[in-house]
Amino acid sequence: MSSYRPIGPVVGMVGAGQLARMTQQPAIALGVELRVLANAPDESAARVIVDTRIGDYRDLSDLRDFAKGCDAITFDHEHVPTEHIRALAADGFTVHPGADALVHAQDKAVMRERLTAIGAPCPAWARVSGVEDVTRFAGEHGWPVVLKAVRGGYDGRGVWVCRTAEEAAEAFAAGVPLMAEAFVPFERELAVLVARSPHGQGVSYPVVETVQQDGICVEVLAPAPGLDPERAAQAQNIALRIAHELDVTGLLAVELFDSGAGLVVNELAMRPHNSGHWTIEGARTSQFEQHLRAVLDLPLGSPAMAAPVVVMANLLGGDDPDLFKRYEHVMAHDPGVKVHFYGKQVRPGRKIGHVTALGDDLDEVRARARHAAVYLTTGEYT
Amino acid sequence: MSSYRPIGPVVGMVGAGQLARMTQQPAIALGVELRVLANAPDESAARVIVDTRIGDYRDLSDLRDFAKGCDAITFDHEHVPTEHIRALAADGFTVHPGADALVHAQDKAVMRERLTAIGAPCPAWARVSGVEDVTRFAGEHGWPVVLKAVRGGYDGRGVWVCRTAEEAAEAFAAGVPLMAEAFVPFERELAVLVARSPHGQGVSYPVVETVQQDGICVEVLAPAPGLDPERAAQAQNIALRIAHELDVTGLLAVELFDSGAGLVVNELAMRPHNSGHWTIEGARTSQFEQHLRAVLDLPLGSPAMAAPVVVMANLLGGDDPDLFKRYEHVMAHDPGVKVHFYGKQVRPGRKIGHVTALGDDLDEVRARARHAAVYLTTGEYT
C-alpha cells in the first residue's frame, strides 16, 4: 500500500464481515476509500477491499496502526473493547459511534439502565448474579424469564428463555454475566433504522417487520404490513430520541416488540443492520451509504422507498456448499429478484447472503423473495 | 494473491477504468470475483478491486497470464488487439464479446460494411485513403464530410467534421487510416443499450436521449423525452438485431442519430457505456450487473425502470482538483441525488464521475442533476 495515495476521504471499518463488504458498494460510488481491519485475508469484506489490514480488534496497538490516516473510524461489529475506543478518541482519532454511545450496543445492562432513565419503553429487567436473583425476579414478573448475556450475544446466541429455576441454572453454566428481562408476549417484531450525524441531523427509514426463526432474522418486510401510522411514527420517534439522547453517530437499529398493546425496545445495534439490507435496492439511499455519510458528517441521504413493497430474505447456509449452481434457475425464474452473496463458505445456519424483491403487492413480493431464498439454499421449489 | 481461493465465478476484465470500477459494485453482490488488468495500481478500478493484475493489454503473454483461472474474460475498453482476442479463444479461454463481434466496435469500416450488409440504417460512407477520395465522396453526398479514424477514436477524438478539402487534408495529417461518412443533420442523439447472452437471450433497456457537448456526452435522459413509441421500438429492434447478427455477447450500446425523418446508427460499443450509467439506480438491473450476467451466460435481469424519469449528468473535471469539499452542499441541497466519483485525479475535461437523479417530472429531475453536476465541477450555483 505504500505507493497508494487516497483521493477521497478514508473511512476505517473495524471488522471485515458482510456489513463491511456491502459498505464497499457505496464507498466505490462516493469515492470514499474504505479500509477494513480483518482477522484473515479471506474474510467477506477482505475479498473486495484493497486496503485490508490484518490485525486483532482486541489489540489496542493494532487498532492504532489501523486508525492512522483515517478520516473516521467505525465498526462492522460491537466487539471492540470500549476502553480501546476511548483510547483511540483520546489519541485524537475520529470515532463514530463514540465509546459512550456504543457501550449501549455492547452492554445490555447499561442499555437498559439508560433507556429506562430516558423513558424509552423497556420490559421489566434486572441485573442477576445467580439463580436466586432469577427466582426473585420471576416472583415479581412471572415465568418465563429471559436471561441474556450482558455482552457478546448475537443472532439468538446468548439468550435463554427460562421457564424454571433449573433452566436458569443451565444458562448460568455458560459462565458469562447475565441479566434478566420479563418475557414480552409479542405479536410480531419490528425494527426501525435511523441515522444520525455528528452535526445532529437525523433521518429514519420506514418501520419494518422482521420475521425470526430460532432467534435469527429470516425475512424483513418493508414497510411493516398493516402498521398503524401513529404507532409507526411512535416507533420512529423512539429510535430518533434514543439516537439523540445516546449521542449515536452513524446508524442505529432499534429492534422492537409489538405486543399489540404497545411497543417495547428489545435490542440496539449501532452499525448497518440485517433489518436494513432491503434498503440497497429498496430505498433511495442504502443504509450502507447512509452510514458512510453519517460517520463523515456529510448531509444524510433520502430514506424514501424505491417501491411500495420490499421484502428481504436471508440466505442461511444448508448442506450444499455450492450456491452458484442454483443461481441460474433463480435468475431465470425471476428477472427482478436481486441476489447478494457475501463471499463466505457455506456452513449450515450461517448467513451467507440475502435476496431482495420489490413490487406493489406484499403477498406476491414475499412469495418471490421466499422462492429465491429457499431454492438457493436448499434446492427446494416452493 | 497466492493464498486466495475464489468462491464464486471469476470474471477477468481487461482495463481498469471507471467501467471496471462500477462493475465491482454488482460483482460484490453477485459473489462474482472480479479481476482486472490495469496499467498501474492507481487506476480507477485498481483502487477498489483486490485481484488487480498489472500488465499491458497489448501484450499477448500478459493477457494469457491474466486469463488463467478466469471463467470469462471481458473488456472495459475496445483497445485489445483483435488478434490477441482470437489467440485467447484459441487457447480455450472464454472471451465475451468474441473477436468476431468486438471487431465491429474496434474498426468503424468493418462495422459499416457489416451494418450495411444486414440492412441496419447507416449514413452514406466510404473508405478513403486521401483528400481526393474525400472530394469525390463530397461530390456525391455533399459537404460537410465526417472523417473518422477507423480505429481508436473516442469521446469526439478521432472525428473531424470537414467543410472543405483543406479541412480534410488537416485530418489526414493525423496520420491514421480514415473513413468518410455523410453528415447526418440530426435533431438529437439517442442510445439503446441491449444485453445478449451466449445462450442468445436478449434484453433492451429503454431508449435514452444523450446530450453531447464538443463530442462528449454530458447528460442522458431516460427514457428519451417525447419519443414516439413506434420509433422507440424500432431503435430497440435495430439494437437487438445487431446484437444477434454480430453474435455480440455482453452489452451492446448503439448510438443513433434521430434525424426527424428516421434513425441512423452512429457508433457501437460492446461494454458498459456512459449512456447506461443511469441504470445503476434507475433500472432494476444495472448495466454493470447485466454485463456480468451476460458474460457468465446467466439469465439476464429485468431492465425495467425504477422511476418514471431518470437523468444522469457527467462530471467533467474543471480547474479545481478538490471535488470533495463541494460534496456537502450537493448532498444537503438534494438528499435524493446520487453521486458517483471514479477515484480519478481531476484534469480539465476528464470524466471524473457522474450524478443521477430520479423522479416523476423531467424538468425537475433534469434541473436537479444539472445543479449537482455544475456545482460539483465548477462551484457555480445554477
XYZ file of N, CA and C in Angstrom, chain A residues 3-9 21-22 24-33 41-42 45-52 199 281 284-286 289 293 296-302 306-307 324 327-329 331-332 334-345 358, chain B residues 3-9 21-22 24-33 41-42 45-52 199 281 284-286 289 293 296-302 306-307 324 327-329 331-332 334-345 358:
384
model
N 2.615 2.904 -2.039
C 2.561 3.882 -3.122
C 1.151 4.439 -3.329
N 0.218 3.949 -2.532
C -1.178 4.299 -2.754
C -1.501 5.634 -2.109
N -1.998 6.573 -2.905
C -2.397 7.875 -2.357
C -3.896 8.024 -2.449
N -4.565 8.147 -1.306
C -6.021 8.300 -1.374
C -6.412 9.615 -2.041
N -7.534 9.594 -2.758
C -8.078 10.814 -3.351
C -9.226 11.327 -2.488
N -10.061 10.399 -2.038
C -11.234 10.772 -1.249
C -10.980 10.585 0.232
N -11.999 10.868 1.046
C -11.878 10.651 2.488
C -11.695 9.160 2.790
N -18.338 -5.537 3.779
C -18.354 -5.868 2.346
C -19.399 -5.031 1.609
N -20.616 -4.987 2.165
C -21.673 -4.240 1.470
C -21.439 -2.732 1.536
N -18.689 -1.394 0.961
C -17.770 -1.082 -0.143
C -18.545 -0.628 -1.389
N -19.761 -1.119 -1.568
C -20.513 -0.730 -2.777
C -20.755 0.782 -2.835
N -21.357 1.396 -1.812
C -21.483 2.864 -1.878
C -20.158 3.590 -1.711
N -19.197 2.993 -1.034
C -17.887 3.657 -0.923
C -17.306 3.865 -2.322
N -17.471 2.871 -3.183
C -16.991 2.987 -4.568
C -17.648 4.187 -5.240
N -18.963 4.327 -5.065
C -19.670 5.436 -5.717
C -19.265 6.782 -5.120
N -19.165 6.844 -3.809
C -18.885 8.126 -3.153
C -17.416 8.528 -3.289
N -16.587 7.630 -3.770
C -15.162 7.933 -3.807
C -14.540 7.879 -2.422
N -15.243 7.239 -1.490
C -14.702 7.065 -0.140
C -13.745 5.878 -0.163
N -12.576 6.059 0.420
C -11.578 4.986 0.446
C -11.845 4.167 1.701
N -7.180 -12.758 5.578
C -7.371 -12.171 4.241
C -8.506 -12.786 3.436
N -9.118 -13.864 3.935
C -10.215 -14.444 3.155
C -11.581 -14.099 3.744
N -15.338 -9.139 3.642
C -15.017 -7.810 3.107
C -13.588 -7.746 2.573
N -12.706 -8.535 3.152
C -11.308 -8.510 2.725
C -11.176 -8.921 1.264
N -12.143 -9.685 0.791
C -12.103 -10.167 -0.581
C -12.389 -9.061 -1.588
N -12.952 -7.969 -1.135
C -13.385 -6.919 -2.076
C -12.860 -5.532 -1.705
N -11.976 -5.444 -0.741
C -11.455 -4.147 -0.318
C -9.935 -4.190 -0.377
N -9.385 -3.296 -1.209
C -7.942 -3.318 -1.453
C -7.179 -3.001 -0.166
N -7.654 -1.978 0.549
C -6.916 -1.525 1.729
C -7.361 -2.327 2.957
N -7.113 -3.626 2.909
C -7.420 -4.519 4.025
C -6.167 -4.664 4.887
N -23.232 16.325 13.351
C -23.956 17.601 13.361
C -25.283 17.520 14.108
N -31.551 -1.871 -2.612
C -32.352 -1.542 -3.800
C -33.649 -0.832 -3.422
N -33.886 5.030 -1.588
C -33.074 5.922 -2.424
C -31.629 5.976 -1.902
N -31.474 5.839 -0.604
C -30.128 5.796 -0.014
C -30.027 4.504 0.784
N -29.070 3.669 0.457
C -28.938 2.424 1.204
C -28.412 2.719 2.598
N -24.625 3.380 2.468
C -24.272 4.752 2.085
C -24.580 5.714 3.237
N -22.075 8.351 5.067
C -22.356 9.790 5.108
C -22.376 10.277 6.560
N -18.899 10.413 8.228
C -18.087 11.502 7.652
C -18.723 12.869 7.897
N -19.817 12.889 8.645
C -20.554 14.122 8.949
C -20.990 14.842 7.685
N -21.378 14.072 6.684
C -21.980 14.632 5.478
C -23.494 14.676 5.648
N -24.169 15.527 4.894
C -25.630 15.531 4.960
C -26.178 14.146 4.606
N -27.248 13.748 5.275
C -27.791 12.402 5.090
C -28.634 12.318 3.827
N -28.756 11.106 3.291
C -29.500 10.893 2.061
C -30.958 10.565 2.318
N -31.746 10.651 1.262
C -33.174 10.375 1.367
C -33.416 8.917 1.734
N -38.009 2.990 -2.711
C -37.935 2.982 -4.176
C -39.069 2.182 -4.791
N -39.887 1.550 -3.964
C -41.033 0.774 -4.440
C -42.006 0.673 -3.267
N -23.762 -21.486 -6.299
C -23.735 -20.840 -7.612
C -24.461 -21.650 -8.673
N -28.003 -20.370 -8.838
C -28.111 -19.032 -9.410
C -29.035 -18.961 -10.626
N -28.697 -19.862 -11.569
C -29.266 -19.790 -12.898
C -30.788 -19.904 -12.862
N -31.260 -20.874 -12.099
C -32.702 -21.050 -12.010
C -33.366 -19.813 -11.418
N -32.400 -16.720 -11.263
C -32.383 -15.570 -12.168
C -33.338 -15.753 -13.342
N -33.446 -16.971 -13.823
C -34.359 -17.220 -14.946
C -35.809 -17.140 -14.487
N -37.056 -15.348 -12.072
C -37.494 -14.016 -11.644
C -36.419 -12.984 -11.994
N -36.543 -12.360 -13.175
C -35.505 -11.416 -13.623
C -35.394 -10.178 -12.742
N -36.340 -9.997 -11.811
C -36.308 -8.800 -10.975
C -35.732 -9.029 -9.593
N -35.518 -10.277 -9.206
C -35.022 -10.533 -7.850
C -33.528 -10.197 -7.797
N -33.091 -9.630 -6.671
C -31.683 -9.257 -6.542
C -31.018 -10.188 -5.534
N -29.924 -10.780 -5.964
C -29.202 -11.746 -5.138
C -27.937 -11.096 -4.583
N -27.689 -11.291 -3.307
C -26.470 -10.801 -2.654
C -25.774 -11.966 -1.976
N -24.576 -12.246 -2.422
C -23.761 -13.268 -1.770
C -22.644 -12.567 -1.007
N -22.271 -13.148 0.112
C -21.296 -12.488 0.981
C -19.871 -13.010 0.806
N -19.677 -13.900 -0.164
C -18.318 -14.411 -0.369
C -17.848 -15.267 0.794
N -18.790 -15.947 1.440
C -18.445 -16.792 2.588
C -18.649 -18.255 2.220
N -17.811 -19.096 2.765
C -18.016 -20.533 2.604
C -19.336 -20.905 3.284
N -38.813 -6.442 -4.997
C -39.558 -5.184 -4.906
C -40.841 -5.303 -5.720
N -2.646 -17.124 -1.618
C -3.472 -17.877 -0.676
C -4.967 -17.685 -0.942
N -5.290 -16.868 -1.923
C -6.681 -16.502 -2.147
C -7.409 -17.576 -2.956
N -8.473 -18.103 -2.399
C -9.247 -19.106 -3.121
C -10.606 -18.527 -3.468
N -10.901 -18.414 -4.759
C -12.209 -17.855 -5.129
C -13.347 -18.778 -4.706
N -14.465 -18.179 -4.338
C -15.671 -18.953 -4.017
C -16.627 -18.911 -5.205
N -16.759 -17.736 -5.809
C -17.684 -17.567 -6.921
C -16.970 -17.640 -8.254
N -17.722 -17.465 -9.337
C -17.108 -17.439 -10.666
C -16.155 -16.247 -10.791
N -14.459 -0.255 -12.539
C -14.718 0.143 -11.152
C -16.199 -0.033 -10.800
N -17.072 0.456 -11.672
C -18.504 0.356 -11.371
C -19.006 -1.084 -11.485
N -17.503 -3.523 -10.243
C -17.208 -4.144 -8.955
C -18.410 -4.083 -8.011
N -19.247 -3.075 -8.152
C -20.392 -2.971 -7.236
C -21.333 -4.171 -7.356
N -21.835 -4.498 -8.564
C -22.663 -5.721 -8.647
C -21.847 -7.003 -8.476
N -20.566 -6.980 -8.806
C -19.760 -8.193 -8.588
C -19.764 -8.552 -7.104
N -19.697 -7.538 -6.254
C -19.735 -7.777 -4.806
C -21.040 -8.464 -4.436
N -22.149 -7.975 -4.982
C -23.448 -8.561 -4.651
C -23.583 -9.980 -5.200
N -23.150 -10.165 -6.430
C -23.348 -11.475 -7.066
C -22.349 -12.516 -6.554
N -21.380 -12.080 -5.797
C -20.341 -13.024 -5.375
C -19.407 -13.383 -6.517
N -19.428 -12.538 -7.565
C -18.509 -12.755 -8.690
C -17.153 -12.167 -8.310
N -16.098 -12.919 -8.539
C -14.749 -12.453 -8.207
C -14.226 -11.704 -9.419
N -1.211 0.648 -10.574
C -2.027 0.320 -9.394
C -2.913 1.459 -8.903
N -2.770 2.658 -9.473
C -3.634 3.747 -9.005
C -4.765 4.048 -9.980
N -10.277 1.479 -11.297
C -10.787 0.203 -10.790
C -9.785 -0.488 -9.880
N -8.513 -0.262 -10.127
C -7.477 -0.912 -9.314
C -7.585 -0.499 -7.855
N -8.164 0.654 -7.614
C -8.300 1.167 -6.252
C -9.341 0.409 -5.458
N -10.210 -0.323 -6.135
C -11.327 -0.970 -5.428
C -11.441 -2.458 -5.751
N -10.466 -3.022 -6.429
C -10.533 -4.440 -6.777
C -9.263 -5.125 -6.287
N -9.463 -6.111 -5.401
C -8.318 -6.757 -4.756
C -7.474 -7.495 -5.791
N -8.153 -8.216 -6.682
C -7.415 -9.048 -7.638
C -7.049 -8.234 -8.880
N -6.242 -7.200 -8.662
C -5.763 -6.356 -9.758
C -4.405 -6.880 -10.215
N -26.189 -17.825 -24.670
C -27.394 -18.600 -24.973
C -28.250 -17.950 -26.060
N -29.013 3.265 -10.459
C -30.176 3.443 -9.576
C -31.482 3.414 -10.349
N -33.951 -1.757 -12.604
C -33.928 -2.864 -11.632
C -32.609 -3.635 -11.716
N -32.028 -3.678 -12.922
C -30.726 -4.324 -13.091
C -29.797 -3.299 -13.728
N -28.697 -2.998 -13.093
C -27.776 -2.018 -13.676
C -27.097 -2.640 -14.882
N -24.288 -5.006 -13.728
C -24.754 -6.346 -13.356
C -25.141 -7.131 -14.608
N -23.796 -10.779 -15.840
C -24.700 -11.906 -16.071
C -24.534 -12.430 -17.486
N -21.232 -14.322 -18.114
C -21.232 -15.617 -17.419
C -22.340 -16.530 -17.935
N -23.042 -16.079 -18.960
C -24.151 -16.835 -19.549
C -25.219 -17.177 -18.520
N -25.462 -16.245 -17.617
C -26.573 -16.368 -16.674
C -27.801 -15.696 -17.267
N -28.987 -16.060 -16.794
C -30.191 -15.366 -17.269
C -30.093 -13.866 -16.985
N -30.596 -13.068 -17.902
C -30.459 -11.616 -17.784
C -31.490 -11.059 -16.812
N -31.158 -9.893 -16.261
C -32.032 -9.264 -15.275
C -33.015 -8.298 -15.909
N -34.010 -7.921 -15.116
C -35.045 -7.000 -15.602
C -34.451 -5.634 -15.909
N -36.732 2.076 -12.533
C -37.075 2.151 -11.113
C -37.824 3.439 -10.780
N -37.967 4.313 -11.766
C -38.692 5.575 -11.580
C -39.130 6.034 -12.964
N -14.264 17.052 -3.257
C -14.919 16.584 -2.043
C -15.433 17.713 -1.172
N -19.032 18.281 -2.115
C -19.915 17.196 -1.691
C -21.073 17.652 -0.799
N -20.629 18.353 0.251
C -21.523 18.648 1.355
C -22.724 19.471 0.898
N -22.441 20.494 0.110
C -23.537 21.326 -0.376
C -24.505 20.502 -1.231
N -25.116 17.321 -1.308
C -25.905 16.370 -0.524
C -26.955 17.067 0.337
N -26.603 18.232 0.851
C -27.571 18.955 1.683
C -28.687 19.541 0.820
N -29.880 18.382 -1.966
C -30.753 17.401 -2.596
C -30.444 16.003 -2.033
N -31.181 15.600 -0.996
C -30.886 14.315 -0.341
C -31.131 13.106 -1.242
N -31.756 13.345 -2.414
C -32.058 12.215 -3.293
C -31.076 12.044 -4.441
N -30.191 13.000 -4.649
C -29.287 12.890 -5.787
C -28.185 11.880 -5.445
N -27.757 11.097 -6.440
C -26.724 10.091 -6.194
C -25.442 10.517 -6.901
N -24.378 10.551 -6.133
C -23.082 10.997 -6.644
C -22.176 9.783 -6.866
N -21.522 9.750 -8.005
C -20.558 8.693 -8.315
C -19.232 9.339 -8.685
N -18.226 9.054 -7.892
C -16.872 9.512 -8.205
C -16.060 8.309 -8.669
N -15.142 8.562 -9.588
C -14.410 7.444 -10.188
C -13.020 7.235 -9.582
N -12.700 8.008 -8.543
C -11.390 7.825 -7.932
C -10.253 8.262 -8.850
N -10.548 9.257 -9.682
C -9.530 9.748 -10.612
C -9.111 11.148 -10.207
N -7.851 11.453 -10.422
C -7.390 12.823 -10.226
C -8.125 13.722 -11.225
N -33.568 10.887 -9.882
C -34.764 10.127 -10.268
C -35.996 10.898 -9.848
